[in-house]
PDB file of C-alpha atoms in Angstrom:
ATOM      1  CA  UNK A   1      20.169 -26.554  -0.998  1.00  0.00           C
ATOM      2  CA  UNK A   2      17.787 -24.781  -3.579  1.00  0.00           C
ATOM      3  CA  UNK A   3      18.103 -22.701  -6.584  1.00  0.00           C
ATOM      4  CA  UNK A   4      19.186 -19.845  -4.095  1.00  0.00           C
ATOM      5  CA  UNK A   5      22.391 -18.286  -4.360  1.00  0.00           C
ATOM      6  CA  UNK A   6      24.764 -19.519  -2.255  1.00  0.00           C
ATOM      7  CA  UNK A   7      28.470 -18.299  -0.921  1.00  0.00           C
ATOM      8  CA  UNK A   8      31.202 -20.671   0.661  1.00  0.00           C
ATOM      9  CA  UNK A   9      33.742 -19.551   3.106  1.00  0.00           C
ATOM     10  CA  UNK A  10      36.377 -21.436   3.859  1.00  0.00           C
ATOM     11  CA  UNK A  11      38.135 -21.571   7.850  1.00  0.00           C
ATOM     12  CA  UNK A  12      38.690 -24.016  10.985  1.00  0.00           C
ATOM     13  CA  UNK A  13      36.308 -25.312  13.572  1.00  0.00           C
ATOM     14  CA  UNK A  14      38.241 -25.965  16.741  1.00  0.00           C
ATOM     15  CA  UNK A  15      37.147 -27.361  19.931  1.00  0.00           C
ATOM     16  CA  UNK A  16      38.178 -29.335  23.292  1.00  0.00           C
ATOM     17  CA  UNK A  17      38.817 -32.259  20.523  1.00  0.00           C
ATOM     18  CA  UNK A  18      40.833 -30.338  18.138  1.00  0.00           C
ATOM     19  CA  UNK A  19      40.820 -28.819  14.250  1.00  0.00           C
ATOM     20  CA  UNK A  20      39.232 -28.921  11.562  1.00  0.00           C
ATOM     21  CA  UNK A  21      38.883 -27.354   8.480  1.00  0.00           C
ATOM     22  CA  UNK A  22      35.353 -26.779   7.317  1.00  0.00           C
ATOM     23  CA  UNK A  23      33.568 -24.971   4.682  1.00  0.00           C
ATOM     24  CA  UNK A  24      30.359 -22.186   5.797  1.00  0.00           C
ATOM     25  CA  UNK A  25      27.529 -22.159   3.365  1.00  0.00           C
ATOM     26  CA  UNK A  26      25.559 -19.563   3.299  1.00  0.00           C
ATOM     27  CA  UNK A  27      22.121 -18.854   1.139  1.00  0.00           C
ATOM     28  CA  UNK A  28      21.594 -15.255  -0.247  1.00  0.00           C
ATOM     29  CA  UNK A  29      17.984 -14.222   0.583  1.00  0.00           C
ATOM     30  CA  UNK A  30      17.256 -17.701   2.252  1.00  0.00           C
ATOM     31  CA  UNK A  31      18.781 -16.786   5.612  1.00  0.00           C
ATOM     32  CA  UNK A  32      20.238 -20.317   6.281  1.00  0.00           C
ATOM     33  CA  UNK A  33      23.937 -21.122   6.890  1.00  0.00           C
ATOM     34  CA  UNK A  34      24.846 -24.442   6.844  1.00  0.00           C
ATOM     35  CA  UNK A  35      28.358 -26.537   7.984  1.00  0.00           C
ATOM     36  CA  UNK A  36      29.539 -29.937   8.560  1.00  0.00           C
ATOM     37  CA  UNK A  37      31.603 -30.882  11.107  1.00  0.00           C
ATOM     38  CA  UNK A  38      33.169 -34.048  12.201  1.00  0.00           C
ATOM     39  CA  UNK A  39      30.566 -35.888   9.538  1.00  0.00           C
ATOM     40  CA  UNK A  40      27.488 -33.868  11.353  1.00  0.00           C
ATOM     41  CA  UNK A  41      25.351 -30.969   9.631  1.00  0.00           C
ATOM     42  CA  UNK A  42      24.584 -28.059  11.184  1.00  0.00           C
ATOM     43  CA  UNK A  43      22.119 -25.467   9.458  1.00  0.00           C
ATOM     44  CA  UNK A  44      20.641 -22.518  10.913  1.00  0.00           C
ATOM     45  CA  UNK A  45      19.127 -19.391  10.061  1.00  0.00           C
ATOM     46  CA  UNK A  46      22.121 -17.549  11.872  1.00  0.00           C
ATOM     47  CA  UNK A  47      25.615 -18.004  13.048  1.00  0.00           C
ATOM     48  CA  UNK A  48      24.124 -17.931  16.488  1.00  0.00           C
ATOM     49  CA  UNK A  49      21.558 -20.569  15.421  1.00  0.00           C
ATOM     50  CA  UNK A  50      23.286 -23.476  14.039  1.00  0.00           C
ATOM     51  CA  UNK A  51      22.087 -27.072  14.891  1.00  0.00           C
ATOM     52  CA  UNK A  52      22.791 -30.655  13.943  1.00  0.00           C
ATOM     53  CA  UNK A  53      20.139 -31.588  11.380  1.00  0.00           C
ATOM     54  CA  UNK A  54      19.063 -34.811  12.947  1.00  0.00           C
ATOM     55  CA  UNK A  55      19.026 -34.389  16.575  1.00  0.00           C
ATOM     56  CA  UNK A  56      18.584 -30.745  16.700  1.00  0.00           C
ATOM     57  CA  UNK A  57      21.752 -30.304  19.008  1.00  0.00           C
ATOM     58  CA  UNK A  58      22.903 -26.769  19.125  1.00  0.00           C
ATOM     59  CA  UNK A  59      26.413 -26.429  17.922  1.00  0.00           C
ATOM     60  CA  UNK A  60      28.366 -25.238  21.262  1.00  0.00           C
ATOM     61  CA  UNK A  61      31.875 -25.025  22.858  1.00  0.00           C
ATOM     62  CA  UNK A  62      34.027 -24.213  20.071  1.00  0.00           C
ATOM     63  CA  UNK A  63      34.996 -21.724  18.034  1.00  0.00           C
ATOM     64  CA  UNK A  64      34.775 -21.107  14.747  1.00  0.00           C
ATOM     65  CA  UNK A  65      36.975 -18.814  11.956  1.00  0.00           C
ATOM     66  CA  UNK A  66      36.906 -17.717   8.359  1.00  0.00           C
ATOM     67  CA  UNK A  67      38.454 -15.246   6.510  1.00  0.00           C
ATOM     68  CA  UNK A  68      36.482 -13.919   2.832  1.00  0.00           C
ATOM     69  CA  UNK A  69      37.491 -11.041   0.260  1.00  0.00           C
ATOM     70  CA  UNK A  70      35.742  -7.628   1.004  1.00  0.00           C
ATOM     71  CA  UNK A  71      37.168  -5.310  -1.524  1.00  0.00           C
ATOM     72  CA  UNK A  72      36.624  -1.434  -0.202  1.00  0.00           C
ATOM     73  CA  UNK A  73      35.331   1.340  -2.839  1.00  0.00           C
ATOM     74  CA  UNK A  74      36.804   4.448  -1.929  1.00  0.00           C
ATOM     75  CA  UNK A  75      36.676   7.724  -4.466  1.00  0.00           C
ATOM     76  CA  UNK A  76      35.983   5.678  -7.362  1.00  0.00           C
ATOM     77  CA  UNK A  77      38.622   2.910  -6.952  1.00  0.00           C
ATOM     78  CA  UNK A  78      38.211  -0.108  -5.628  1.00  0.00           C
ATOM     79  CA  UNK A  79      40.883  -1.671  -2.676  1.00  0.00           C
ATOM     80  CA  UNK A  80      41.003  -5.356  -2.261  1.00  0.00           C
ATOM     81  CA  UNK A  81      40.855  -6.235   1.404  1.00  0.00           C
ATOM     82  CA  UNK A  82      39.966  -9.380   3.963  1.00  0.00           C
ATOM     83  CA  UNK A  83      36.950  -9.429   6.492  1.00  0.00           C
ATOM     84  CA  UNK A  84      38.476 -12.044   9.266  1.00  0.00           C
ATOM     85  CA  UNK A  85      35.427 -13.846  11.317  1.00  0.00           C
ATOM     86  CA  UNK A  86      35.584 -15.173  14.471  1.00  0.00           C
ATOM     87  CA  UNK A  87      33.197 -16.790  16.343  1.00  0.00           C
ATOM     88  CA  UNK A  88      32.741 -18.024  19.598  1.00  0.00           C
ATOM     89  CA  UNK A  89      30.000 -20.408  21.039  1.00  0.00           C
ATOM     90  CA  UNK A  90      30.012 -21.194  24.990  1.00  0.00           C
ATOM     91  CA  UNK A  91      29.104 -24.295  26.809  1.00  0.00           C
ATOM     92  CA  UNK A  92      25.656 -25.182  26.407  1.00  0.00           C
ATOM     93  CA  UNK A  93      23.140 -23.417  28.808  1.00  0.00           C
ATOM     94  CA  UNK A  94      20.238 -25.187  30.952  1.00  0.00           C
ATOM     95  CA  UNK A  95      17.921 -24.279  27.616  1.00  0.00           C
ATOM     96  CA  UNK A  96      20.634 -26.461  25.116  1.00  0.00           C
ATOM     97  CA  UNK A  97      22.016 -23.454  23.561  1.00  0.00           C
ATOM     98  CA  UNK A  98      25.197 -21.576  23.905  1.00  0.00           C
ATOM     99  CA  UNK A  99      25.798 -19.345  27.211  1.00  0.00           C
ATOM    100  CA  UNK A 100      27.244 -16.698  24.901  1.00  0.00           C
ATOM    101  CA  UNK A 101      27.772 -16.342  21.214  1.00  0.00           C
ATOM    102  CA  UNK A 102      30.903 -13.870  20.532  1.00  0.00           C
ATOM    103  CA  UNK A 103      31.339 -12.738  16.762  1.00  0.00           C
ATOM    104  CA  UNK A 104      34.102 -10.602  16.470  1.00  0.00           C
ATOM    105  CA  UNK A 105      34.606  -9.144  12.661  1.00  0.00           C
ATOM    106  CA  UNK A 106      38.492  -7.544  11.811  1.00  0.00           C
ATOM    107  CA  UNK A 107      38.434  -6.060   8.227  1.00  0.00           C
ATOM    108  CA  UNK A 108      42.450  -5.746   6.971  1.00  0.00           C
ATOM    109  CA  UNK A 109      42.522  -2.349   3.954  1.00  0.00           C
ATOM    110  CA  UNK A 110      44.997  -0.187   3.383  1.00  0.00           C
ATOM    111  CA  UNK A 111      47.432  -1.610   6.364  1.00  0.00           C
ATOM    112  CA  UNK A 112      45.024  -1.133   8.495  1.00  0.00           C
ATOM    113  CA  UNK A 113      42.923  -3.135  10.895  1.00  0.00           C
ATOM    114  CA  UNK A 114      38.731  -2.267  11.591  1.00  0.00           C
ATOM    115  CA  UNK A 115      37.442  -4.220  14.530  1.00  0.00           C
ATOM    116  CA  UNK A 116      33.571  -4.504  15.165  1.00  0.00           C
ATOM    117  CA  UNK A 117      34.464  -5.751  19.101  1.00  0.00           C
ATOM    118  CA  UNK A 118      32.057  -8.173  20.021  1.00  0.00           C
ATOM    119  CA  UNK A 119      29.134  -7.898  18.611  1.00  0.00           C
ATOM    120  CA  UNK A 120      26.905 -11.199  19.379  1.00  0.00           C
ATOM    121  CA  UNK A 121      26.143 -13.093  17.213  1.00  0.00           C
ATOM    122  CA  UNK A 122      24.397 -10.608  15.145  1.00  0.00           C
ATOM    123  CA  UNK A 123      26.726 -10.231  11.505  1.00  0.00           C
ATOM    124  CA  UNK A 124      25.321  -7.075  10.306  1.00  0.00           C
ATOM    125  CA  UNK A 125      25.279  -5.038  13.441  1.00  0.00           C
ATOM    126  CA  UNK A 126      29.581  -5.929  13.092  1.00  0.00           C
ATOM    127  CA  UNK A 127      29.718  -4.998   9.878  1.00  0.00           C
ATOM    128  CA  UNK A 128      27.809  -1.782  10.547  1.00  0.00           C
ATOM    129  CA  UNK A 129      30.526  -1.332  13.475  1.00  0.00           C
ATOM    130  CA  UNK A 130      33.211  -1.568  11.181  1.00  0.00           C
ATOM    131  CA  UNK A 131      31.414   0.660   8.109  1.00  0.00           C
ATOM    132  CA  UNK A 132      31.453   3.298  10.886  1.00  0.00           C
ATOM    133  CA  UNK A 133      35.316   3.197  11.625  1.00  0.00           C
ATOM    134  CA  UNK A 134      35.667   3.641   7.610  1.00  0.00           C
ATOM    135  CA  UNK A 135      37.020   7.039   5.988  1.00  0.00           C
ATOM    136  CA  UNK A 136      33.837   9.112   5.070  1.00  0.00           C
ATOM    137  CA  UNK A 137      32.668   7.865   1.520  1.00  0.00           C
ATOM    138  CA  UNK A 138      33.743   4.195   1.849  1.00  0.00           C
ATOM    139  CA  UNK A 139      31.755   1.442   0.552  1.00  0.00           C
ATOM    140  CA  UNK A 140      32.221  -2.131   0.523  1.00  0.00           C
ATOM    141  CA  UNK A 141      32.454  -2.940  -3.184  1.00  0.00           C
ATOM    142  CA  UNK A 142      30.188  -6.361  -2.502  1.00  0.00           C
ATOM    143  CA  UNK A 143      26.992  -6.962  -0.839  1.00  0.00           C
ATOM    144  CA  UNK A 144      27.644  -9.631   2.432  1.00  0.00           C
ATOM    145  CA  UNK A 145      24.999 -11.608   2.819  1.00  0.00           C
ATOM    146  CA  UNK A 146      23.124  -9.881   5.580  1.00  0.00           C
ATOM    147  CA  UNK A 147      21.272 -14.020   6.359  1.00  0.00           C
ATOM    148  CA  UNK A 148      24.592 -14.334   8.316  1.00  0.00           C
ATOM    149  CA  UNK A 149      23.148 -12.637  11.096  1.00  0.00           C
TER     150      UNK A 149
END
């Protein structure tokens, strides 16, 4: 990767074959997001996007989670909570790509849970989903990196 910034989240890849752990990559400002799995590299400009580097495979039929700190700022004070990710890529389709991507976001505050439902693969529209559910005033106390989408 370049200079850009970069984030790593941690989480399993699972699939017909089994489990993995794997580590997500993802460039601030660069919009790619990058994984390897089973010795293979994926990259993409979105979770809905990713493909092996050197036969341009879309990454399908499996399903992919990571959890990553979120604190919440809420009247000045700052909660620390978890944004769980799930993702889910279908079969591959007639065109090579997955039938459906399914990215379901939970954010755990407070004892409670915020679900963005399914949402695509598009990561900001579930983190706007879940910014809604929040009490009037609430913040999230980082900046995601909105090249996740």
């Amino acid at each position: 990767m370049s200079s850009e910034s970069t984030e790593v989240w941690t989480g399993w890849y699972r699939d017909r074959r089994g489990a993995e752990a794997i580590a997500i990559t993802v460039a601030i400002g660069g919009q790619k997001v990058r994984t390897r799995i089973r010795g293979v590299e994926y990259g993409g400009t979105g979770f809905d996007a990713l493909r092996a580097a050197e036969s341009g495979e879309a990454l399908s039929g499996c399903v992919l989670e990571w959890d990553l700190p979120l604190p919440v700022a809420l009247d000045g004070s700052v909660q620390q909570a978890t944004l769980s990710c799930l993702l889910t890529l279908g079969e591959r389709g007639a065109d090579g790509r997955p039938e459906r991507v399914d990215l379901n976001l939970t954010l755990h505050c407070g004892g409670a849970a915020y679900e963005s439902g399914i949402a695509g693969g598009d990561f900001d529209e579930a983190l706007r989903r879940i910014r809604r559910q929040l009490p009037e005033g609430s913040e999230f106390g980082r900046r995601l990196l909105e090249s996740a989408s």
